[in-house]
Amino acid sequence: MLRVVNALQDTAWAVNRRVLDVVAHLWEHTEGGVAGIPMRDGYRLPPCPICGADIPETADARIRHACLDNTAPDLLKAWRRDAAVVRERNMAKFSKRLMTAKIHALARRYAEEPEFYFPYQLDFRGRIYAVPAYLTPQGPDLAKGLLQFAHSKPRGTMEAVRWLAI
């Protein structure tokens, strides 16, 4: 079993720069939802119902905003309900945004390396896991898509391609 772990640890990896360029463009320049890349900054709170100004999501900014006192309780109640929905949506997507940001940052850092290696560990059931978090061949689809073998070999016959696909 240790030969298997050592063989995995001897496998050289590299960041696929073409995929990294696409991911970077989607992360920086789109509103999310494309190819599983989430929104970078989350949804904005609805504007102030009284003056129409943008209100940051921080609690201090909401408290200091002069219009959000009790001068128009019906408008304020509706705005708070809408803002709560937006904050809930942002919190639900927070972990996905954080994971994407970390994978993207690690991929950018390792993109200049011609090759790198992952350490693996074996658990008591005989399962093998990559030790690092985020950018690993066993990670989320984004991480797997950003990695490629540093020393690729031709696929050979269609039978070899079939077995690779399995």
Short mmCIF file of C-alpha atoms in Angstrom, two decimals:
data_model
loop_
_atom_site.label_atom_id
_atom_site.label_comp_id
_atom_site.label_asym_id
_atom_site.label_seq_id
_atom_site.Cartn_x
_atom_site.Cartn_y
_atom_site.Cartn_z
CA MET A 1 0.00 0.00 0.00
CA LEU A 2 2.88 2.37 0.71
CA ARG A 3 4.09 1.94 -2.88
CA VAL A 4 0.75 3.33 -4.05
CA VAL A 5 1.05 6.36 -1.74
CA ASN A 6 4.64 6.93 -2.88
CA ALA A 7 3.61 6.67 -6.54
CA LEU A 8 0.94 9.33 -5.98
CA GLN A 9 3.45 11.56 -4.19
CA ASP A 10 5.90 11.15 -7.10
CA THR A 11 3.31 12.52 -9.56
CA ALA A 12 4.22 16.02 -10.74
CA TRP A 13 1.37 18.51 -11.16
CA ALA A 14 1.10 21.94 -12.80
CA VAL A 15 -1.57 24.62 -13.07
CA ASN A 16 -3.37 24.70 -16.42
CA ARG A 17 -2.80 28.34 -17.33
CA ARG A 18 -5.47 28.44 -20.04
CA VAL A 19 -8.10 27.32 -17.55
CA LEU A 20 -6.68 29.73 -14.96
CA ASP A 21 -7.08 32.64 -17.40
CA VAL A 22 -10.73 31.73 -18.00
CA VAL A 23 -11.40 31.33 -14.27
CA ALA A 24 -9.68 34.66 -13.54
CA HIS A 25 -11.80 36.42 -16.16
CA LEU A 26 -15.03 34.89 -14.84
CA TRP A 27 -14.09 35.71 -11.24
CA GLU A 28 -13.08 39.30 -11.98
CA HIS A 29 -15.52 40.38 -14.69
CA THR A 30 -18.83 38.54 -14.38
CA GLU A 31 -21.70 38.60 -11.95
CA GLY A 32 -21.28 34.90 -11.18
CA GLY A 33 -23.33 31.91 -12.10
CA VAL A 34 -21.14 31.04 -15.10
CA ALA A 35 -19.47 27.61 -15.00
CA GLY A 36 -20.14 27.30 -11.28
CA ILE A 37 -18.11 30.40 -10.40
CA PRO A 38 -20.05 32.35 -7.74
CA MET A 39 -20.43 36.13 -7.53
CA ARG A 40 -17.25 37.67 -6.18
CA ASP A 41 -18.81 40.28 -3.91
CA GLY A 42 -22.32 39.04 -3.24
CA TYR A 43 -25.63 40.76 -3.81
CA ARG A 44 -26.11 44.42 -2.87
CA LEU A 45 -28.71 45.50 -0.36
CA PRO A 46 -31.72 47.28 -1.80
CA PRO A 47 -31.37 51.08 -1.83
CA CYS A 48 -32.77 53.20 0.97
CA PRO A 49 -36.56 53.36 0.53
CA ILE A 50 -36.62 57.05 1.40
CA CYS A 51 -33.60 58.69 -0.25
CA GLY A 52 -32.56 55.94 -2.72
CA ALA A 53 -28.94 55.86 -1.51
CA ASP A 54 -26.91 52.65 -1.55
CA ILE A 55 -26.46 51.20 1.92
CA PRO A 56 -23.40 49.03 2.67
CA GLU A 57 -24.04 45.68 4.26
CA THR A 58 -22.15 46.46 7.46
CA ALA A 59 -24.35 46.95 10.50
CA ASP A 60 -22.64 50.23 11.47
CA ALA A 61 -23.41 51.79 8.09
CA ARG A 62 -27.06 50.73 8.35
CA ILE A 63 -27.34 52.20 11.84
CA ARG A 64 -25.71 55.51 10.86
CA HIS A 65 -27.85 55.98 7.75
CA ALA A 66 -30.12 58.88 8.69
CA CYS A 67 -33.15 57.80 6.66
CA LEU A 68 -33.46 54.45 8.40
CA ASP A 69 -35.08 55.81 11.51
CA ASN A 70 -38.76 55.30 12.23
CA THR A 71 -40.09 58.22 10.14
CA ALA A 72 -41.74 55.86 7.63
CA PRO A 73 -42.35 52.57 9.48
CA ASP A 74 -44.15 50.78 6.61
CA LEU A 75 -41.39 51.57 4.10
CA LEU A 76 -38.75 50.68 6.65
CA LYS A 77 -40.42 47.36 7.48
CA ALA A 78 -40.61 46.37 3.79
CA TRP A 79 -36.98 47.42 3.24
CA ARG A 80 -35.79 45.42 6.24
CA ARG A 81 -37.62 42.35 4.94
CA ASP A 82 -36.01 42.72 1.49
CA ALA A 83 -32.59 43.41 3.02
CA ALA A 84 -32.89 40.31 5.21
CA VAL A 85 -33.52 38.18 2.10
CA VAL A 86 -30.42 39.63 0.42
CA ARG A 87 -28.26 39.08 3.51
CA GLU A 88 -29.53 35.50 3.79
CA ARG A 89 -28.65 34.82 0.12
CA ASN A 90 -25.19 36.31 0.66
CA MET A 91 -24.54 34.19 3.73
CA ALA A 92 -25.69 31.05 1.91
CA LYS A 93 -23.11 31.70 -0.85
CA PHE A 94 -20.33 32.94 1.44
CA SER A 95 -18.53 29.61 1.83
CA LYS A 96 -18.59 28.99 -1.94
CA ARG A 97 -17.16 32.47 -2.60
CA LEU A 98 -14.45 31.91 0.02
CA MET A 99 -13.54 28.49 -1.42
CA THR A 100 -13.36 29.92 -4.95
CA ALA A 101 -11.20 32.83 -3.80
CA LYS A 102 -8.75 30.52 -2.02
CA ILE A 103 -8.50 28.09 -4.94
CA HIS A 104 -7.99 30.99 -7.37
CA ALA A 105 -5.29 32.57 -5.17
CA LEU A 106 -3.40 29.28 -4.79
CA ALA A 107 -3.62 28.56 -8.51
CA ARG A 108 -2.22 32.02 -9.32
CA ARG A 109 0.61 31.44 -6.84
CA TYR A 110 1.53 28.02 -8.28
CA ALA A 111 1.00 28.97 -11.94
CA GLU A 112 4.62 30.09 -12.24
CA GLU A 113 5.97 26.77 -10.98
CA PRO A 114 6.80 24.26 -13.73
CA GLU A 115 5.80 21.41 -11.42
CA PHE A 116 4.82 20.71 -7.82
CA TYR A 117 3.87 17.70 -5.75
CA PHE A 118 1.16 16.84 -3.25
CA PRO A 119 1.78 14.89 -0.05
CA TYR A 120 -0.76 12.15 0.61
CA GLN A 121 -1.86 10.31 3.72
CA LEU A 122 -3.44 6.93 4.25
CA ASP A 123 -6.26 6.48 6.75
CA PHE A 124 -7.13 3.39 8.80
CA ARG A 125 -9.61 2.21 6.13
CA GLY A 126 -7.00 2.25 3.38
CA ARG A 127 -8.24 5.44 1.74
CA ILE A 128 -5.71 7.89 0.38
CA TYR A 129 -6.17 11.65 0.73
CA ALA A 130 -4.15 14.65 -0.43
CA VAL A 131 -2.97 16.57 2.64
CA PRO A 132 -3.33 20.19 1.41
CA ALA A 133 -6.68 21.92 1.32
CA TYR A 134 -8.37 23.73 -1.59
CA LEU A 135 -6.17 23.20 -4.68
CA THR A 136 -5.89 19.39 -4.82
CA PRO A 137 -6.76 16.70 -7.36
CA GLN A 138 -9.39 15.44 -4.89
CA GLY A 139 -10.89 18.89 -4.30
CA PRO A 140 -13.92 20.57 -5.87
CA ASP A 141 -14.43 20.63 -9.64
CA LEU A 142 -12.78 24.05 -9.92
CA ALA A 143 -9.58 22.75 -8.30
CA LYS A 144 -9.55 19.61 -10.44
CA GLY A 145 -10.07 21.70 -13.57
CA LEU A 146 -7.12 23.94 -12.74
CA LEU A 147 -4.68 21.04 -12.33
CA GLN A 148 -2.95 19.01 -15.00
CA PHE A 149 -0.11 16.52 -15.04
CA ALA A 150 3.21 18.33 -15.40
CA HIS A 151 4.64 15.53 -17.56
CA SER A 152 1.86 14.38 -19.83
CA LYS A 153 2.02 11.33 -22.04
CA PRO A 154 0.10 10.54 -25.22
CA ARG A 155 -3.13 8.65 -24.64
CA GLY A 156 -2.34 6.00 -27.21
CA THR A 157 -5.13 3.76 -28.39
CA MET A 158 -8.87 4.31 -28.14
CA GLU A 159 -8.92 1.52 -25.57
CA ALA A 160 -6.58 3.59 -23.39
CA VAL A 161 -8.83 6.63 -23.85
CA ARG A 162 -11.84 4.52 -22.86
CA TRP A 163 -10.15 3.34 -19.67
CA LEU A 164 -9.05 6.87 -18.84
CA ALA A 165 -12.67 8.02 -19.17
CA ILE A 166 -13.85 5.28 -16.81
#
